[in-house]
mmCIF file of C-alpha atoms and ligand atoms in Angstrom:
data_model
loop_
_atom_site.group_PDB
_atom_site.id
_atom_site.type_symbol
_atom_site.label_atom_id
_atom_site.label_comp_id
_atom_site.label_asym_id
_atom_site.label_seq_id
_atom_site.Cartn_x
_atom_site.Cartn_y
_atom_site.Cartn_z
ATOM 1 C CA UNK A 1 8.173 9.719 -20.956
ATOM 2 C CA UNK A 2 10.651 11.862 -18.512
ATOM 3 C CA UNK A 3 14.320 11.652 -19.236
ATOM 4 C CA UNK A 4 16.217 10.142 -16.483
ATOM 5 C CA UNK A 5 19.655 10.218 -16.211
ATOM 6 C CA UNK A 6 20.903 6.830 -14.847
ATOM 7 C CA UNK A 7 23.600 6.143 -12.757
ATOM 8 C CA UNK A 8 25.294 3.064 -12.602
ATOM 9 C CA UNK A 9 22.904 0.800 -11.593
ATOM 10 C CA UNK A 10 24.119 0.196 -7.631
ATOM 11 C CA UNK A 11 24.159 3.995 -7.350
ATOM 12 C CA UNK A 12 20.024 3.610 -7.969
ATOM 13 C CA UNK A 13 19.848 2.231 -4.967
ATOM 14 C CA UNK A 14 22.245 4.572 -2.844
ATOM 15 C CA UNK A 15 20.585 7.094 -4.321
ATOM 16 C CA UNK A 16 17.542 6.030 -3.230
ATOM 17 C CA UNK A 17 19.197 5.109 0.242
ATOM 18 C CA UNK A 18 20.831 8.083 1.250
ATOM 19 C CA UNK A 19 19.129 10.755 0.018
ATOM 20 C CA UNK A 20 16.046 12.368 2.339
ATOM 21 C CA UNK A 21 14.413 13.376 -0.937
ATOM 22 C CA UNK A 22 12.292 10.604 -1.606
ATOM 23 C CA UNK A 23 10.957 11.161 2.307
ATOM 24 C CA UNK A 24 10.505 14.882 1.596
ATOM 25 C CA UNK A 25 8.566 14.794 -1.642
ATOM 26 C CA UNK A 26 6.701 11.988 -0.142
ATOM 27 C CA UNK A 27 5.728 14.460 2.930
ATOM 28 C CA UNK A 28 4.909 17.137 0.519
ATOM 29 C CA UNK A 29 2.489 14.813 -1.810
ATOM 30 C CA UNK A 30 1.300 13.475 1.339
ATOM 31 C CA UNK A 31 0.374 17.112 2.262
ATOM 32 C CA UNK A 32 -1.445 17.880 -0.839
ATOM 33 C CA UNK A 33 -3.731 14.567 0.242
ATOM 34 C CA UNK A 34 -4.109 16.119 3.692
ATOM 35 C CA UNK A 35 -5.264 19.194 1.935
ATOM 36 C CA UNK A 36 -7.339 17.456 -0.362
ATOM 37 C CA UNK A 37 -9.058 14.883 2.224
ATOM 38 C CA UNK A 38 -9.744 18.092 4.430
ATOM 39 C CA UNK A 39 -11.599 19.370 1.094
ATOM 40 C CA UNK A 40 -13.339 15.819 0.836
ATOM 41 C CA UNK A 41 -14.792 15.999 4.152
ATOM 42 C CA UNK A 42 -16.494 19.122 3.119
ATOM 43 C CA UNK A 43 -17.835 17.371 0.174
ATOM 44 C CA UNK A 44 -21.388 17.566 0.913
ATOM 45 C CA UNK A 45 -21.491 20.902 1.533
ATOM 46 C CA UNK A 46 -19.043 22.417 -1.201
ATOM 47 C CA UNK A 47 -19.150 19.921 -3.620
ATOM 48 C CA UNK A 48 -15.063 19.693 -4.041
ATOM 49 C CA UNK A 49 -13.968 17.115 -5.952
ATOM 50 C CA UNK A 50 -11.181 14.625 -4.555
ATOM 51 C CA UNK A 51 -7.734 15.159 -6.395
ATOM 52 C CA UNK A 52 -6.870 13.168 -9.447
ATOM 53 C CA UNK A 53 -4.126 11.404 -7.566
ATOM 54 C CA UNK A 54 -5.986 10.487 -4.150
ATOM 55 C CA UNK A 55 -9.201 9.231 -6.409
ATOM 56 C CA UNK A 56 -6.358 6.817 -8.220
ATOM 57 C CA UNK A 57 -4.711 5.886 -5.133
ATOM 58 C CA UNK A 58 -7.991 5.320 -3.569
ATOM 59 C CA UNK A 59 -9.107 2.770 -6.849
ATOM 60 C CA UNK A 60 -5.654 0.937 -6.490
ATOM 61 C CA UNK A 61 -6.568 -0.189 -2.748
ATOM 62 C CA UNK A 62 -10.267 -0.612 -3.651
ATOM 63 C CA UNK A 63 -9.318 -4.638 -4.170
ATOM 64 C CA UNK A 64 -11.986 -7.488 -3.439
ATOM 65 C CA UNK A 65 -11.914 -8.168 0.412
ATOM 66 C CA UNK A 66 -10.918 -11.739 1.413
ATOM 67 C CA UNK A 67 -13.886 -14.225 2.059
ATOM 68 C CA UNK A 68 -12.003 -16.600 4.759
ATOM 69 C CA UNK A 69 -8.983 -15.927 6.605
ATOM 70 C CA UNK A 70 -8.314 -16.884 10.452
ATOM 71 C CA UNK A 71 -6.080 -14.374 12.456
ATOM 72 C CA UNK A 72 -3.195 -16.437 13.519
ATOM 73 C CA UNK A 73 -3.475 -15.802 17.642
ATOM 74 C CA UNK A 74 0.666 -16.097 17.643
ATOM 75 C CA UNK A 75 0.842 -13.212 15.048
ATOM 76 C CA UNK A 76 -1.848 -11.003 16.007
ATOM 77 C CA UNK A 77 -0.384 -8.365 17.968
ATOM 78 C CA UNK A 78 3.285 -6.438 17.945
ATOM 79 C CA UNK A 79 5.080 -3.159 19.965
ATOM 80 C CA UNK A 80 3.642 -0.821 17.313
ATOM 81 C CA UNK A 81 0.971 -0.272 15.427
ATOM 82 C CA UNK A 82 -0.408 -1.113 12.199
ATOM 83 C CA UNK A 83 0.887 1.085 9.438
ATOM 84 C CA UNK A 84 -1.691 2.609 7.868
ATOM 85 C CA UNK A 85 -3.137 1.217 4.609
ATOM 86 C CA UNK A 86 -2.751 3.776 2.690
ATOM 87 C CA UNK A 87 0.778 4.852 3.326
ATOM 88 C CA UNK A 88 2.025 1.002 2.983
ATOM 89 C CA UNK A 89 0.193 1.670 -0.444
ATOM 90 C CA UNK A 90 2.095 4.409 -1.721
ATOM 91 C CA UNK A 91 5.572 4.114 0.014
ATOM 92 C CA UNK A 92 7.220 1.222 -2.051
ATOM 93 C CA UNK A 93 9.804 -0.317 -3.813
ATOM 94 C CA UNK A 94 9.362 -1.899 -7.138
ATOM 95 C CA UNK A 95 12.278 -1.349 -9.430
ATOM 96 C CA UNK A 96 10.304 -2.906 -12.340
ATOM 97 C CA UNK A 97 8.258 0.263 -12.507
ATOM 98 C CA UNK A 98 10.576 3.030 -11.252
ATOM 99 C CA UNK A 99 13.550 3.512 -9.396
ATOM 100 C CA UNK A 100 11.807 5.861 -6.670
ATOM 101 C CA UNK A 101 9.211 5.040 -3.976
ATOM 102 C CA UNK A 102 6.214 6.648 -6.172
ATOM 103 C CA UNK A 103 5.859 3.541 -8.105
ATOM 104 C CA UNK A 104 1.851 2.835 -7.211
ATOM 105 C CA UNK A 105 0.458 4.338 -9.949
ATOM 106 C CA UNK A 106 3.157 2.598 -12.645
ATOM 107 C CA UNK A 107 2.368 -0.650 -11.052
ATOM 108 C CA UNK A 108 -1.204 -0.675 -11.910
ATOM 109 C CA UNK A 109 0.390 -1.927 -15.541
ATOM 110 C CA UNK A 110 0.487 -5.426 -13.943
ATOM 111 C CA UNK A 111 -1.604 -7.490 -15.250
ATOM 112 C CA UNK A 112 -2.590 -9.669 -12.149
ATOM 113 C CA UNK A 113 -5.410 -11.434 -13.535
ATOM 114 C CA UNK A 114 -5.219 -15.003 -14.819
ATOM 115 C CA UNK A 115 -2.003 -15.324 -13.124
ATOM 116 C CA UNK A 116 -0.213 -18.303 -13.163
ATOM 117 C CA UNK A 117 2.860 -19.851 -10.487
ATOM 118 C CA UNK A 118 4.959 -22.485 -11.860
ATOM 119 C CA UNK A 119 6.522 -24.802 -9.105
ATOM 120 C CA UNK A 120 9.260 -26.865 -10.424
ATOM 121 C CA UNK A 121 12.568 -27.921 -10.010
ATOM 122 C CA UNK A 122 13.878 -31.119 -7.599
ATOM 123 C CA UNK A 123 10.052 -31.994 -6.323
ATOM 124 C CA UNK A 124 8.013 -35.211 -6.701
ATOM 125 C CA UNK A 125 4.796 -33.560 -7.721
ATOM 126 C CA UNK A 126 5.283 -30.317 -10.002
ATOM 127 C CA UNK A 127 2.708 -28.076 -10.377
ATOM 128 C CA UNK A 128 1.415 -25.035 -12.190
ATOM 129 C CA UNK A 129 -1.221 -22.728 -9.489
ATOM 130 C CA UNK A 130 -3.529 -20.208 -10.454
ATOM 131 C CA UNK A 131 -4.754 -17.960 -7.625
ATOM 132 C CA UNK A 132 -8.248 -19.562 -7.207
ATOM 133 C CA UNK A 133 -6.246 -22.822 -6.499
ATOM 134 C CA UNK A 134 -4.145 -21.440 -4.073
ATOM 135 C CA UNK A 135 -6.731 -19.682 -2.213
ATOM 136 C CA UNK A 136 -8.680 -22.912 -2.312
ATOM 137 C CA UNK A 137 -6.027 -25.487 -1.657
ATOM 138 C CA UNK A 138 -4.278 -23.488 1.633
ATOM 139 C CA UNK A 139 -5.633 -22.564 4.645
ATOM 140 C CA UNK A 140 -5.747 -18.718 4.490
ATOM 141 C CA UNK A 141 -4.460 -17.166 7.920
ATOM 142 C CA UNK A 142 -3.747 -13.282 8.756
ATOM 143 C CA UNK A 143 -0.109 -12.406 10.162
ATOM 144 C CA UNK A 144 0.580 -8.984 11.603
ATOM 145 C CA UNK A 145 4.482 -8.779 10.896
ATOM 146 C CA UNK A 146 6.989 -6.255 11.007
ATOM 147 C CA UNK A 147 8.905 -5.342 7.823
ATOM 148 C CA UNK A 148 12.052 -4.031 7.961
ATOM 149 C CA UNK A 149 13.932 -2.586 4.432
ATOM 150 C CA UNK A 150 17.858 -2.512 4.290
ATOM 151 C CA UNK A 151 17.138 1.303 3.774
ATOM 152 C CA UNK A 152 16.399 1.405 7.245
ATOM 153 C CA UNK A 153 12.601 2.251 7.039
ATOM 154 C CA UNK A 154 9.700 0.028 8.435
ATOM 155 C CA UNK A 155 6.483 -0.791 8.414
ATOM 156 C CA UNK A 156 3.771 -3.192 10.160
ATOM 157 C CA UNK A 157 2.025 -4.895 7.915
ATOM 158 C CA UNK A 158 -1.520 -7.331 8.208
ATOM 159 C CA UNK A 159 -0.452 -10.112 5.433
ATOM 160 C CA UNK A 160 -3.337 -13.004 4.828
ATOM 161 C CA UNK A 161 -1.845 -15.756 2.760
ATOM 162 C CA UNK A 162 -0.453 -19.341 3.828
ATOM 163 C CA UNK A 163 3.053 -20.612 5.435
ATOM 164 C CA UNK A 164 5.385 -21.730 2.707
ATOM 165 C CA UNK A 165 5.913 -24.858 4.500
ATOM 166 C CA UNK A 166 2.610 -25.926 3.217
ATOM 167 C CA UNK A 167 3.639 -25.480 -0.460
ATOM 168 C CA UNK A 168 6.440 -27.608 0.513
ATOM 169 C CA UNK A 169 4.472 -30.362 1.820
ATOM 170 C CA UNK A 170 2.330 -30.441 -1.140
ATOM 171 C CA UNK A 171 4.957 -30.434 -3.935
ATOM 172 C CA UNK A 172 7.473 -32.730 -1.887
ATOM 173 C CA UNK A 173 11.009 -31.744 -2.718
ATOM 174 C CA UNK A 174 13.059 -34.769 -3.336
ATOM 175 C CA UNK A 175 16.308 -35.049 -0.996
ATOM 176 C CA UNK A 176 18.709 -33.598 -3.930
ATOM 177 C CA UNK A 177 16.774 -30.103 -2.655
ATOM 178 C CA UNK A 178 18.521 -27.493 -1.241
ATOM 179 C CA UNK A 179 17.850 -24.158 -2.342
ATOM 180 C CA UNK A 180 14.834 -22.479 -3.487
ATOM 181 C CA UNK A 181 14.926 -19.920 -6.230
ATOM 182 C CA UNK A 182 11.645 -17.065 -6.268
ATOM 183 C CA UNK A 183 11.055 -15.547 -9.682
ATOM 184 C CA UNK A 184 9.077 -12.236 -10.074
ATOM 185 C CA UNK A 185 7.053 -11.106 -13.194
ATOM 186 C CA UNK A 186 9.113 -9.532 -16.293
ATOM 187 C CA UNK A 187 7.877 -8.498 -19.788
ATOM 188 C CA UNK A 188 9.911 -5.815 -21.037
ATOM 189 C CA UNK A 189 6.763 -4.291 -22.392
ATOM 190 C CA UNK A 190 5.252 -3.821 -19.338
ATOM 191 C CA UNK A 191 7.705 -4.050 -16.629
ATOM 192 C CA UNK A 192 9.638 -0.345 -17.990
ATOM 193 C CA UNK A 193 11.104 1.092 -14.845
ATOM 194 C CA UNK A 194 14.152 3.214 -15.905
ATOM 195 C CA UNK A 195 16.691 0.840 -14.882
ATOM 196 C CA UNK A 196 15.184 -1.597 -17.396
ATOM 197 C CA UNK A 197 14.656 0.799 -20.009
ATOM 198 C CA UNK A 198 18.295 2.345 -19.432
ATOM 199 C CA UNK A 199 20.064 0.041 -16.883
ATOM 200 C CA UNK A 200 21.725 -3.080 -17.341
ATOM 201 C CA UNK A 201 20.571 -5.002 -14.472
ATOM 202 C CA UNK A 202 19.778 -8.758 -13.886
ATOM 203 C CA UNK A 203 16.400 -8.993 -14.610
ATOM 204 C CA UNK A 204 14.040 -10.923 -14.018
ATOM 205 C CA UNK A 205 14.017 -9.829 -10.144
ATOM 206 C CA UNK A 206 14.843 -13.231 -8.355
ATOM 207 C CA UNK A 207 15.569 -14.154 -4.836
ATOM 208 C CA UNK A 208 16.098 -17.451 -2.963
ATOM 209 C CA UNK A 209 16.240 -19.084 0.289
ATOM 210 C CA UNK A 210 17.750 -22.290 1.694
ATOM 211 C CA UNK A 211 15.065 -24.815 1.878
ATOM 212 C CA UNK A 212 15.380 -25.020 5.690
ATOM 213 C CA UNK A 213 14.650 -21.061 5.635
ATOM 214 C CA UNK A 214 11.530 -21.470 3.552
ATOM 215 C CA UNK A 215 10.296 -24.347 5.675
ATOM 216 C CA UNK A 216 10.250 -22.128 8.996
ATOM 217 C CA UNK A 217 7.142 -21.163 10.334
ATOM 218 C CA UNK A 218 7.610 -17.332 9.837
ATOM 219 C CA UNK A 219 8.206 -17.851 5.922
ATOM 220 C CA UNK A 220 5.335 -16.382 4.258
ATOM 221 C CA UNK A 221 3.208 -16.126 1.302
ATOM 222 C CA UNK A 222 1.084 -13.203 0.466
ATOM 223 C CA UNK A 223 -2.003 -13.187 -1.709
ATOM 224 C CA UNK A 224 -3.799 -10.111 0.507
ATOM 225 C CA UNK A 225 -3.108 -7.470 3.246
ATOM 226 C CA UNK A 226 -5.377 -5.263 4.793
ATOM 227 C CA UNK A 227 -8.265 -8.038 4.566
ATOM 228 C CA UNK A 228 -8.320 -7.761 0.726
ATOM 229 C CA UNK A 229 -6.286 -9.010 -2.288
ATOM 230 C CA UNK A 230 -2.884 -7.540 -2.873
ATOM 231 C CA UNK A 231 -2.366 -3.939 -4.241
ATOM 232 C CA UNK A 232 -0.310 -4.151 -7.475
ATOM 233 C CA UNK A 233 2.109 -2.023 -5.820
ATOM 234 C CA UNK A 234 2.654 -4.536 -3.710
ATOM 235 C CA UNK A 235 3.384 -7.539 -5.455
ATOM 236 C CA UNK A 236 -0.068 -8.963 -6.537
ATOM 237 C CA UNK A 237 -1.257 -11.367 -6.877
ATOM 238 C CA UNK A 238 1.323 -13.410 -5.167
ATOM 239 C CA UNK A 239 4.460 -12.311 -2.900
ATOM 240 C CA UNK A 240 6.937 -13.370 -0.214
ATOM 241 C CA UNK A 241 6.816 -12.137 3.072
ATOM 242 C CA UNK A 242 10.225 -13.241 5.202
ATOM 243 C CA UNK A 243 9.882 -10.636 8.570
ATOM 244 C CA UNK A 244 13.278 -11.779 9.882
ATOM 245 C CA UNK A 245 15.001 -10.506 6.782
ATOM 246 C CA UNK A 246 15.523 -7.416 4.957
ATOM 247 C CA UNK A 247 12.473 -6.227 2.766
ATOM 248 C CA UNK A 248 14.742 -7.083 -0.507
ATOM 249 C CA UNK A 249 14.575 -10.963 -0.208
ATOM 250 C CA UNK A 250 10.833 -11.056 -0.225
ATOM 251 C CA UNK A 251 10.209 -10.687 -3.975
ATOM 252 C CA UNK A 252 6.965 -9.213 -5.577
ATOM 253 C CA UNK A 253 4.248 -10.795 -8.000
ATOM 254 C CA UNK A 254 5.872 -14.292 -8.100
ATOM 255 C CA UNK A 255 5.728 -16.457 -11.337
ATOM 256 C CA UNK A 256 7.984 -19.110 -10.738
ATOM 257 C CA UNK A 257 9.546 -21.366 -7.592
ATOM 258 C CA UNK A 258 11.937 -23.531 -8.713
ATOM 259 C CA UNK A 259 13.499 -26.104 -6.144
ATOM 260 C CA UNK A 260 17.718 -26.455 -6.575
ATOM 261 C CA UNK A 261 20.420 -28.259 -5.703
ATOM 262 C CA UNK A 262 22.900 -24.831 -5.300
ATOM 263 C CA UNK A 263 22.686 -21.535 -4.528
ATOM 264 C CA UNK A 264 20.900 -19.526 -7.082
ATOM 265 C CA UNK A 265 22.224 -16.061 -8.053
ATOM 266 C CA UNK A 266 19.764 -13.411 -7.153
ATOM 267 C CA UNK A 267 18.948 -9.954 -8.080
ATOM 268 C CA UNK A 268 20.198 -7.320 -5.553
ATOM 269 C CA UNK A 269 23.216 -10.040 -4.588
ATOM 270 C CA UNK A 270 24.448 -9.840 -8.168
ATOM 271 C CA UNK A 271 24.455 -6.529 -8.289
ATOM 272 C CA UNK A 272 26.541 -6.230 -5.312
ATOM 273 C CA UNK A 273 27.373 -8.778 -3.160
ATOM 274 C CA UNK A 274 29.282 -6.592 -0.314
ATOM 275 C CA UNK A 275 26.110 -4.511 0.042
ATOM 276 C CA UNK A 276 22.852 -7.526 -0.469
ATOM 277 C CA UNK A 277 24.118 -10.734 0.785
ATOM 278 C CA UNK A 278 21.894 -13.708 0.099
ATOM 279 C CA UNK A 279 21.389 -14.818 3.898
ATOM 280 C CA UNK A 280 20.533 -10.968 4.556
ATOM 281 C CA UNK A 281 19.179 -11.008 7.806
ATOM 282 C CA UNK A 282 18.246 -7.796 9.907
ATOM 283 C CA UNK A 283 20.859 -7.220 12.287
ATOM 284 C CA UNK A 284 21.389 -3.910 14.049
ATOM 285 C CA UNK A 285 25.141 -4.902 14.667
ATOM 286 C CA UNK A 286 25.972 -5.645 11.341
ATOM 287 C CA UNK A 287 26.266 -2.438 9.489
ATOM 288 C CA UNK A 288 25.264 -2.172 5.403
ATOM 289 C CA UNK A 289 28.636 -0.923 3.992
ATOM 290 C CA UNK A 290 27.382 2.711 3.718
ATOM 291 C CA UNK A 291 25.163 3.121 6.987
ATOM 292 C CA UNK A 292 24.317 1.928 10.158
ATOM 293 C CA UNK A 293 21.069 -0.757 10.732
ATOM 294 C CA UNK A 294 21.378 -0.102 14.595
ATOM 295 C CA UNK A 295 18.254 2.323 14.147
ATOM 296 C CA UNK A 296 15.166 2.616 11.608
ATOM 297 C CA UNK A 297 12.426 4.826 10.758
ATOM 298 C CA UNK A 298 9.117 3.587 11.401
ATOM 299 C CA UNK A 299 6.345 4.411 9.306
ATOM 300 C CA UNK A 300 3.424 4.071 11.816
ATOM 301 C CA UNK A 301 -0.003 5.397 11.836
ATOM 302 C CA UNK A 302 -1.417 7.674 9.496
ATOM 303 C CA UNK A 303 -2.603 9.097 7.122
ATOM 304 C CA UNK A 304 -0.336 11.540 7.649
ATOM 305 C CA UNK A 305 3.459 10.336 6.492
ATOM 306 C CA UNK A 306 5.731 10.610 9.514
ATOM 307 C CA UNK A 307 7.928 8.270 11.152
ATOM 308 C CA UNK A 308 9.680 7.423 14.496
ATOM 309 C CA UNK A 309 13.091 6.360 15.321
ATOM 310 C CA UNK A 310 13.684 3.158 16.509
ATOM 311 C CA UNK A 311 16.017 0.690 17.680
ATOM 312 C CA UNK A 312 16.323 -1.935 15.057
ATOM 313 C CA UNK A 313 15.694 -5.995 16.930
ATOM 314 C CA UNK A 314 17.953 -8.800 15.836
ATOM 315 C CA UNK A 315 16.433 -10.873 13.474
ATOM 316 C CA UNK A 316 13.817 -8.263 13.768
ATOM 317 C CA UNK A 317 12.164 -9.342 16.529
ATOM 318 C CA UNK A 318 11.506 -13.059 15.591
ATOM 319 C CA UNK A 319 15.190 -14.680 16.928
ATOM 320 C CA UNK A 320 12.742 -17.322 18.890
ATOM 321 C CA UNK A 321 11.770 -18.606 15.242
ATOM 322 C CA UNK A 322 14.813 -18.352 13.455
ATOM 323 C CA UNK A 323 18.112 -18.114 15.442
ATOM 324 C CA UNK A 324 18.607 -22.104 15.492
ATOM 325 C CA UNK A 325 18.637 -21.892 11.378
ATOM 326 C CA UNK A 326 21.965 -19.477 11.856
ATOM 327 C CA UNK A 327 24.224 -21.358 14.293
HETATM 328 N N1 MTE B 401 10.279 -7.799 -7.940
HETATM 329 C C1 MTE B 401 10.110 -6.833 -6.750
HETATM 330 N N2 MTE B 401 10.257 -7.276 -5.577
HETATM 331 C C2 MTE B 401 10.637 -6.482 -4.809
HETATM 332 C C3 MTE B 401 11.350 -5.444 -4.883
HETATM 333 C C4 MTE B 401 11.170 -5.165 -6.477
HETATM 334 O O1 MTE B 401 12.028 -3.913 -6.865
HETATM 335 N N3 MTE B 401 11.052 -6.040 -7.233
HETATM 336 N N4 MTE B 401 11.972 -4.573 -3.661
HETATM 337 C C5 MTE B 401 12.091 -5.054 -2.702
HETATM 338 C C6 MTE B 401 12.252 -4.337 -1.771
HETATM 339 S S1 MTE B 401 13.809 -3.486 -1.646
HETATM 340 C C7 MTE B 401 11.038 -4.039 -0.604
HETATM 341 S S2 MTE B 401 11.744 -2.948 0.685
HETATM 342 C C8 MTE B 401 10.065 -4.421 -0.986
HETATM 343 C C9 MTE B 401 9.230 -3.807 -0.523
HETATM 344 O O2 MTE B 401 7.983 -3.957 -0.627
HETATM 345 P P1 MTE B 401 6.288 -3.256 -0.528
HETATM 346 O O3 MTE B 401 6.645 -1.939 -1.256
HETATM 347 O O4 MTE B 401 4.803 -3.536 -0.514
HETATM 348 O O5 MTE B 401 6.750 -2.097 1.260
HETATM 349 O O6 MTE B 401 9.654 -5.488 -2.044
HETATM 350 C C10 MTE B 401 10.880 -6.283 -2.371
HETATM 351 N N5 MTE B 401 10.509 -7.225 -3.312
HETATM 352 MO MO1 MO B 402 13.968 -2.811 0.490
#
C-alpha cells in the first residue's frame, strides 16, 4: 500500500479542486489508453494485446444491459453532447475508495450483489427493497441530464432509473416528515480510501434533501447509465441524481433512506459548512469561497480526455422545474 500524506480533511478536497494535476495525470493516462487502442485496432494484424488497465476498465464497464426502460422525452436531448461512457467511468469522485479521480479500479471492491436498501423513519410503509424489487416495481425511464460538480467540471450522463417521487408515493411519509437522509455503503474493511484509513471524516457519506426537493420531478434514483447497470465507480447499484444541485449532493451506493422531522447532518456540510452548503444549488453568481462558479469545464465527447469551457447556468439549466422551491 502506498503511503499518502493526509492533510486536514478539508484540504483533501481543496487539493483535488485547485490543482490541475488530476487533469494532467488523467490526460497522460488517457494518452496511454489512446495509444493502446490504436494498437488494439491493429490487433488482428499484429497480434497486440490491450493494456492491462484498458482491459480492467473495459470489464468494470462490461455490465448487463437493462432490459426495459422508456426514454423520457422531456429529458432526451440537451444543448451539448453526451459524455463518452469510458470518460464518465474513469473520472470519478468516490472518497470511500480514495481522494483522487482515478478510483475506478479500487471501487471494484464494492460488493454490489445482494444489495438491500432500507426505507424507514416517518413513513406509513417502511420497507427494505432489493434491486430486483426496485427494477420490478418502478417504471424505469432514461433521462439525459447535465451533471455539475462543485469543483467546476461537468458532464452529460444518460441515467436509467425512476423518479424519487415514485418512492415517496409507495412509502407514504407521515405529515411530520420534513427531510430525508440518504446513507451510502460504508464498511471500513472495504471502503478503505485514504481519508478513511488516516483521516477523521464523518463517515458514512450521507446526504439530505427537504422532502419537497425529493418530490420534485427532477429528483431521480439511478440504477443504471448508458443502457446498462451502474458501474461500481459511479455508485452501483443505486445512486441519487439531482441535476440542479452540485454533484456532492448525489450520494452513491445508497443503503438507507430515512424520512425525518429535522434537517440531517451531511458529509461535506459537516466537514465545511461554509464551502458545502446543505442546499448546494448550482449557481453561477455565488462563488465557492475559493473559486468562481461562473464557468465550468465540460468533459464531452471522447474517448480522448478534453474539456470545453462553458458558462454555468442557474440551477444548471433546470430553473423551470425547481426555481419555485426556493422563493
Ligand atoms: N458515497 C459517495 N457519494 C458521492 C461522492 C463520494 O465521495 N461518496 N462524491 C460526490 C461527488 S463530489 C460527485 S461530483 C459525484 C461524482 O459522481 P461520478 O463519479 O459518477 O461522476 O458523486 C457524489 N457522490
Ligand atoms: Mo463533486
